[in-house]
CSV table of C-alpha atoms in Angstrom, one decimal:
chain,number,residue,atom,x,y,z
A,57,MET,CA,36.6,-18.2,0.1
A,58,ILE,CA,35.0,-18.9,-3.3
A,59,ILE,CA,34.0,-16.0,-5.5
A,60,LEU,CA,30.5,-16.8,-6.9
A,61,LYS,CA,30.6,-15.4,-10.4
A,62,GLU,CA,27.4,-17.0,-11.7
A,63,ASP,CA,23.8,-15.7,-11.6
A,64,TRP,CA,21.8,-18.6,-13.2
A,65,HIS,CA,18.5,-16.6,-13.3
A,66,LEU,CA,20.2,-13.8,-15.2
A,67,LEU,CA,21.9,-16.3,-17.6
A,68,ASP,CA,18.6,-18.1,-18.2
A,69,ARG,CA,16.6,-14.9,-18.7
A,70,PHE,CA,18.9,-13.5,-21.4
A,71,GLY,CA,20.7,-16.6,-22.7
A,72,TYR,CA,24.0,-14.7,-22.0
A,73,TYR,CA,25.4,-12.5,-19.3
A,74,PRO,CA,24.5,-8.9,-20.2
A,75,PHE,CA,27.5,-6.6,-19.4
A,76,ASP,CA,25.2,-3.9,-18.0
A,77,LEU,CA,23.5,-6.2,-15.5
A,78,LEU,CA,26.4,-8.3,-14.4
A,79,ARG,CA,26.9,-6.8,-11.0
A,80,MET,CA,27.7,-8.7,-7.8
A,81,SER,CA,29.2,-7.6,-4.6
A,82,TYR,CA,32.3,-9.4,-3.2
A,83,ARG,CA,34.1,-8.1,-0.1
A,84,GLY,CA,33.0,-4.6,-0.8
A,85,ASN,CA,34.0,-4.7,-4.5
A,86,MET,CA,31.7,-5.0,-7.5
A,87,LEU,CA,32.3,-7.9,-9.8
A,88,ARG,CA,31.3,-6.4,-13.1
A,89,GLY,CA,33.4,-7.8,-15.9
A,90,GLU,CA,34.0,-11.0,-17.9
A,91,SER,CA,30.5,-11.2,-19.3
A,92,VAL,CA,31.5,-13.1,-22.5
A,93,SER,CA,34.0,-15.4,-21.0
A,94,ARG,CA,31.5,-16.3,-18.2
A,95,THR,CA,28.8,-17.0,-20.8
A,96,LEU,CA,31.2,-19.2,-22.8
A,97,GLU,CA,32.6,-21.1,-19.8
A,98,CYS,CA,29.1,-21.8,-18.5
A,99,ALA,CA,28.0,-23.1,-21.9
A,100,TYR,CA,30.9,-25.5,-21.9
A,101,ASP,CA,30.2,-26.6,-18.3
A,102,ASP,CA,26.6,-27.1,-19.2
A,103,SER,CA,27.4,-29.4,-22.1
A,104,CYS,CA,29.4,-31.5,-19.6
A,105,VAL,CA,26.5,-31.6,-17.2
A,106,ALA,CA,24.1,-32.5,-20.1
A,107,ARG,CA,26.3,-35.5,-21.1
A,108,PHE,CA,26.5,-36.7,-17.5
A,109,ALA,CA,22.7,-36.3,-17.0
A,110,ALA,CA,22.1,-38.3,-20.2
A,111,ALA,CA,24.5,-41.0,-19.1
A,112,ILE,CA,22.6,-41.5,-15.8
A,113,GLY,CA,19.2,-41.3,-17.5
A,114,ASP,CA,18.0,-37.9,-16.4
A,115,GLU,CA,16.6,-36.8,-19.7
A,116,GLU,CA,15.0,-33.6,-18.2
A,117,ALA,CA,18.3,-32.3,-16.9
A,118,ALA,CA,20.1,-33.5,-20.1
A,119,SER,CA,17.7,-31.4,-22.2
A,120,ARG,CA,17.8,-28.3,-20.0
A,121,PHE,CA,21.6,-28.3,-19.9
A,122,SER,CA,22.0,-29.2,-23.5
A,123,LYS,CA,19.9,-26.1,-24.4
A,124,ARG,CA,22.1,-23.9,-22.2
A,125,SER,CA,25.2,-25.3,-23.8
A,126,GLY,CA,24.1,-23.5,-26.9
A,127,TYR,CA,24.1,-20.0,-25.3
A,128,TRP,CA,27.5,-19.4,-26.8
A,129,LYS,CA,25.6,-18.4,-30.0
A,130,ASN,CA,24.1,-15.5,-28.2
A,131,VAL,CA,27.5,-13.7,-27.8
A,132,LEU,CA,28.8,-14.4,-31.3
A,133,ASP,CA,28.3,-11.3,-33.5
A,134,SER,CA,28.1,-12.8,-37.0
A,135,SER,CA,28.5,-9.3,-38.5
A,136,VAL,CA,32.2,-9.2,-37.3
A,137,GLY,CA,32.8,-13.0,-36.7
A,138,PHE,CA,33.8,-12.5,-33.1
A,139,VAL,CA,32.3,-13.1,-29.7
A,140,ARG,CA,31.7,-9.8,-27.9
A,141,GLY,CA,29.8,-8.2,-25.0
A,142,LYS,CA,26.1,-7.5,-25.3
A,143,ASP,CA,23.9,-5.5,-23.0
A,144,SER,CA,20.4,-6.3,-21.7
A,145,LYS,CA,18.8,-4.6,-24.7
A,146,GLY,CA,20.6,-6.9,-27.1
A,147,GLN,CA,23.1,-4.2,-28.2
A,148,TRP,CA,26.7,-5.1,-28.8
A,149,ARG,CA,29.3,-3.3,-26.7
A,150,THR,CA,30.9,-0.4,-28.7
A,151,PRO,CA,33.5,0.5,-29.5
A,152,PHE,CA,34.7,-3.0,-30.2
A,153,ASP,CA,38.3,-4.1,-30.6
A,154,PRO,CA,38.8,-7.8,-30.8
A,155,THR,CA,42.4,-7.5,-29.7
A,156,LYS,CA,41.6,-5.6,-26.4
A,157,ILE,CA,42.5,-7.8,-23.5
A,158,GLY,CA,40.2,-8.0,-20.5
A,159,TYR,CA,41.7,-8.4,-17.1
A,160,GLY,CA,40.0,-8.9,-13.8
A,161,PRO,CA,36.4,-9.2,-12.7
A,162,PHE,CA,36.3,-5.8,-11.1
A,163,ALA,CA,36.7,-3.8,-14.4
A,164,ASP,CA,34.3,-3.2,-17.3
A,165,ASN,CA,35.5,-5.8,-19.7
A,166,ASP,CA,34.1,-8.8,-21.4
A,167,PHE,CA,37.0,-11.3,-21.1
A,168,THR,CA,39.0,-13.1,-18.4
A,169,GLU,CA,42.7,-12.5,-19.1
A,170,GLY,CA,42.2,-12.7,-22.9
A,171,ASN,CA,40.5,-11.1,-25.8
A,172,SER,CA,37.9,-11.8,-28.4
A,173,TYR,CA,40.4,-13.2,-30.9
A,174,GLN,CA,41.2,-15.9,-28.3
A,175,TYR,CA,37.7,-16.5,-26.7
A,176,THR,CA,35.9,-16.8,-30.1
A,177,TRP,CA,37.4,-20.3,-30.1
A,178,HIS,CA,36.1,-21.2,-26.7
A,179,VAL,CA,33.3,-23.4,-28.0
A,180,MET,CA,34.9,-26.8,-27.4
A,181,GLN,CA,31.5,-28.5,-27.0
A,182,ASP,CA,30.4,-27.5,-30.5
A,183,PRO,CA,33.3,-27.1,-32.9
A,184,VAL,CA,31.1,-28.0,-35.9
A,185,GLY,CA,28.5,-25.4,-34.9
A,186,LEU,CA,31.3,-22.8,-34.4
A,187,VAL,CA,32.8,-23.4,-37.8
A,188,ALA,CA,29.4,-23.1,-39.5
A,189,ALA,CA,28.7,-19.9,-37.5
A,190,LEU,CA,32.0,-18.4,-38.7
A,191,GLY,CA,31.2,-19.0,-42.3
A,192,GLY,CA,32.4,-22.5,-43.0
A,193,ARG,CA,35.7,-24.4,-43.0
A,194,ASP,CA,37.8,-22.1,-45.3
A,195,LYS,CA,36.7,-18.9,-43.6
A,196,SER,CA,37.2,-20.4,-40.1
A,197,GLY,CA,40.6,-21.7,-41.1
A,198,SER,CA,41.7,-18.3,-42.2
A,199,ARG,CA,40.3,-16.8,-39.0
A,200,LEU,CA,42.3,-19.4,-36.9
A,201,ASP,CA,45.5,-18.5,-38.8
A,202,ASN,CA,44.9,-14.9,-38.0
A,203,LEU,CA,44.7,-15.7,-34.3
A,204,PHE,CA,48.4,-16.7,-34.5
A,205,SER,CA,49.5,-13.9,-36.7
A,206,GLU,CA,47.6,-10.9,-35.4
A,207,LYS,CA,49.8,-8.4,-33.7
A,208,VAL,CA,48.7,-7.5,-30.1
A,209,GLY,CA,51.1,-5.2,-28.4
A,210,ALA,CA,52.8,-6.2,-25.2
A,211,GLY,CA,52.1,-2.7,-24.0
A,212,SER,CA,48.4,-3.3,-23.7
A,213,ASP,CA,46.7,-1.0,-21.2
A,214,SER,CA,45.2,-4.0,-19.5
A,215,GLY,CA,48.2,-4.8,-17.3
A,216,SER,CA,48.0,-8.4,-18.5
A,217,TYR,CA,51.1,-8.7,-20.5
A,218,ASP,CA,51.3,-12.5,-20.1
A,219,VAL,CA,48.5,-13.2,-22.6
A,220,THR,CA,49.5,-11.0,-25.5
């Protein structure tokens, strides 16, 4: 059975998945996590759909999905330079630790088997836009270097030791 993890009306209403409204029932459990990774993954997928729609001449669909492919910007907190969870009132999740690993769709977390350090780079459809949003080439380069040098303990409380 497929787990349906998307709510297109919610995504279009806010331009991201608010962590406080992302609640879906699956086999008696509540899917409530992964708000940021879901937003970023949908943005990438939407860019692929936009390109395909343009290739077959469906300009309306190309425009709609191209707009949605930019929703990644709505979860990038420019004050800290990381993607992070946001609620339905537009408030960032606090406290915020970019090294905290999210694990599993049934827990209150913002990431799928990863953290903000890793998922900030999940904007493959718009690397130029991401570099600009992170403050330019030099600043982004330093941030990328930090991704590989930041110490994240294997004893994370997430239970997901394979991604540290």
